[in-house]
């Protein structure tokens, strides 16, 4: 029997236990970065315009004519699923033309369709962002044909 209590029985190498730092995953290495307002709103607008959420879900998050625009667009679910494929947000970018204003655009894919969505956010005196305008556009992509990017 071995007198070395740090080495398991039957182990013959001379190295003792090594202190190996645990590997951290890539997700753990990067600090959590909260979503920017335009990304958060793009997800919410997609949920309403695809029929996954009712229009009144955006009631406290809109100002001016934006709620009326959503109320007109939503019943037809313009971003609804195509042949069983659920719409997903592909890209979302925003620009800040003035303090307290973000103008954003997003591309949404559903099946073989890619749609464009543009919206404007305004920051109120309470520091909350609210959607002030929404527009939709896009064209059908065909297999093999180059589409807009």
Coordinates of C-alpha atoms in Angstrom, one line a residue:
X1 CA 0.0 0.0 0.0
X2 CA 1.3 3.5 -0.9
X3 CA 2.0 6.0 1.8
X4 CA 1.3 9.0 -0.5
X5 CA -2.2 9.9 0.3
X6 CA -2.6 12.4 -2.6
X7 CA -2.2 9.8 -5.3
X8 CA -5.0 7.3 -6.0
X9 CA -4.1 3.6 -5.3
X10 CA -2.6 2.0 -8.3
X11 CA -1.4 5.2 -9.9
X12 CA 2.3 5.1 -10.8
X13 CA 3.1 8.4 -12.4
X14 CA 5.1 11.0 -10.3
X15 CA 2.8 13.9 -11.0
X16 CA 0.4 14.9 -8.3
X17 CA -3.0 16.5 -8.8
X18 CA -2.8 19.5 -11.1
X19 CA -4.6 22.7 -10.7
X20 CA -6.3 23.2 -14.0
X21 CA -8.5 26.2 -14.4
X22 CA -12.0 25.2 -15.6
X23 CA -12.8 26.1 -19.2
X24 CA -15.4 28.8 -19.5
X25 CA -17.7 28.7 -22.5
X26 CA -17.8 31.5 -24.9
X27 CA -21.2 32.6 -23.5
X28 CA -19.7 32.9 -20.0
X29 CA -16.7 34.9 -21.2
X30 CA -18.8 37.7 -22.8
X31 CA -20.7 39.9 -20.4
X32 CA -24.4 40.0 -20.9
X33 CA -25.3 42.9 -23.2
X34 CA -28.9 44.0 -23.0
X35 CA -30.8 44.4 -26.3
X36 CA -30.9 47.8 -27.8
X37 CA -34.3 49.5 -28.0
X38 CA -34.7 49.0 -31.7
X39 CA -33.9 45.3 -31.5
X40 CA -36.5 44.8 -28.7
X41 CA -39.1 46.7 -30.6
X42 CA -38.4 44.8 -33.8
X43 CA -39.2 41.5 -32.0
X44 CA -42.4 42.9 -30.5
X45 CA -43.5 44.4 -33.9
X46 CA -42.8 41.1 -35.6
X47 CA -44.9 39.2 -33.0
X48 CA -47.9 41.6 -33.6
X49 CA -47.6 41.7 -37.4
X50 CA -47.3 37.9 -37.7
X51 CA -50.4 37.3 -35.6
X52 CA -48.5 35.8 -32.6
X53 CA -49.6 38.6 -30.3
X54 CA -52.7 40.9 -30.3
X55 CA -52.3 44.6 -31.3
X56 CA -53.3 45.8 -27.9
X57 CA -50.0 44.2 -26.6
X58 CA -48.3 47.3 -28.1
X59 CA -50.7 49.8 -26.6
X60 CA -48.4 51.3 -24.0
X61 CA -45.4 51.1 -26.3
X62 CA -46.7 53.3 -29.1
X63 CA -47.4 57.0 -29.5
X64 CA -49.2 59.1 -32.1
X65 CA -50.4 57.3 -35.2
X66 CA -48.2 54.2 -34.7
X67 CA -50.9 52.3 -32.9
X68 CA -53.5 53.1 -35.6
X69 CA -51.0 51.9 -38.2
X70 CA -50.5 48.7 -36.3
X71 CA -54.3 48.3 -35.9
X72 CA -54.8 48.6 -39.6
X73 CA -51.9 46.2 -40.6
X74 CA -52.3 43.5 -37.9
X75 CA -55.6 41.9 -38.9
X76 CA -54.2 40.9 -42.3
X77 CA -51.0 39.5 -40.5
X78 CA -48.7 40.8 -43.3
X79 CA -45.7 39.0 -41.7
X80 CA -47.6 35.8 -41.1
X81 CA -46.2 32.4 -41.6
X82 CA -45.7 31.1 -45.2
X83 CA -46.3 27.4 -45.8
X84 CA -45.8 26.6 -42.1
X85 CA -42.5 28.5 -41.7
X86 CA -42.6 31.0 -38.8
X87 CA -41.2 34.4 -39.6
X88 CA -37.9 35.3 -38.0
X89 CA -36.0 38.5 -37.6
X90 CA -32.8 38.3 -39.8
X91 CA -31.2 41.7 -39.3
X92 CA -32.0 44.8 -37.3
X93 CA -30.1 48.1 -37.5
X94 CA -30.8 51.5 -36.1
X95 CA -29.5 55.0 -36.5
X96 CA -29.9 58.0 -34.1
X97 CA -30.5 61.1 -36.2
X98 CA -31.2 63.2 -33.1
X99 CA -31.1 62.8 -29.3
X100 CA -34.0 60.7 -28.2
X101 CA -34.9 59.4 -31.6
X102 CA -34.0 56.1 -33.3
X103 CA -34.9 55.2 -36.9
X104 CA -34.5 51.5 -37.5
X105 CA -35.0 48.9 -40.2
X106 CA -35.3 45.1 -40.0
X107 CA -35.4 42.3 -42.5
X108 CA -37.8 39.5 -41.7
X109 CA -37.7 36.1 -43.4
X110 CA -40.6 33.6 -43.7
X111 CA -40.2 30.7 -46.1
X112 CA -39.0 32.1 -49.4
X113 CA -40.2 35.7 -48.6
X114 CA -38.1 38.4 -47.1
X115 CA -39.9 41.5 -46.0
X116 CA -38.6 44.9 -44.9
X117 CA -39.9 46.8 -41.9
X118 CA -38.9 50.3 -40.9
X119 CA -40.0 52.0 -37.7
X120 CA -39.2 55.1 -35.6
X121 CA -38.7 55.2 -31.9
X122 CA -38.9 58.3 -29.7
X123 CA -37.8 58.6 -26.1
X124 CA -40.3 60.3 -23.8
X125 CA -39.7 62.5 -20.8
X126 CA -40.0 59.4 -18.6
X127 CA -37.0 57.9 -20.6
X128 CA -39.1 55.1 -22.1
X129 CA -38.9 54.4 -25.8
X130 CA -42.1 54.3 -27.8
X131 CA -42.8 53.4 -31.4
X132 CA -44.0 56.5 -33.4
X133 CA -44.3 55.0 -36.9
X134 CA -44.2 51.7 -38.7
X135 CA -43.8 50.9 -42.4
X136 CA -43.7 47.5 -44.3
X137 CA -42.3 46.7 -47.7
X138 CA -40.6 43.8 -49.5
X139 CA -40.8 41.6 -52.5
X140 CA -41.0 37.9 -53.2
X141 CA -37.7 36.2 -53.7
X142 CA -37.5 33.4 -56.3
X143 CA -35.1 30.5 -56.2
X144 CA -31.9 31.2 -58.1
X145 CA -32.7 34.9 -58.6
X146 CA -30.6 37.4 -56.7
X147 CA -32.7 39.4 -54.2
X148 CA -32.3 42.6 -52.4
X149 CA -29.8 42.7 -49.6

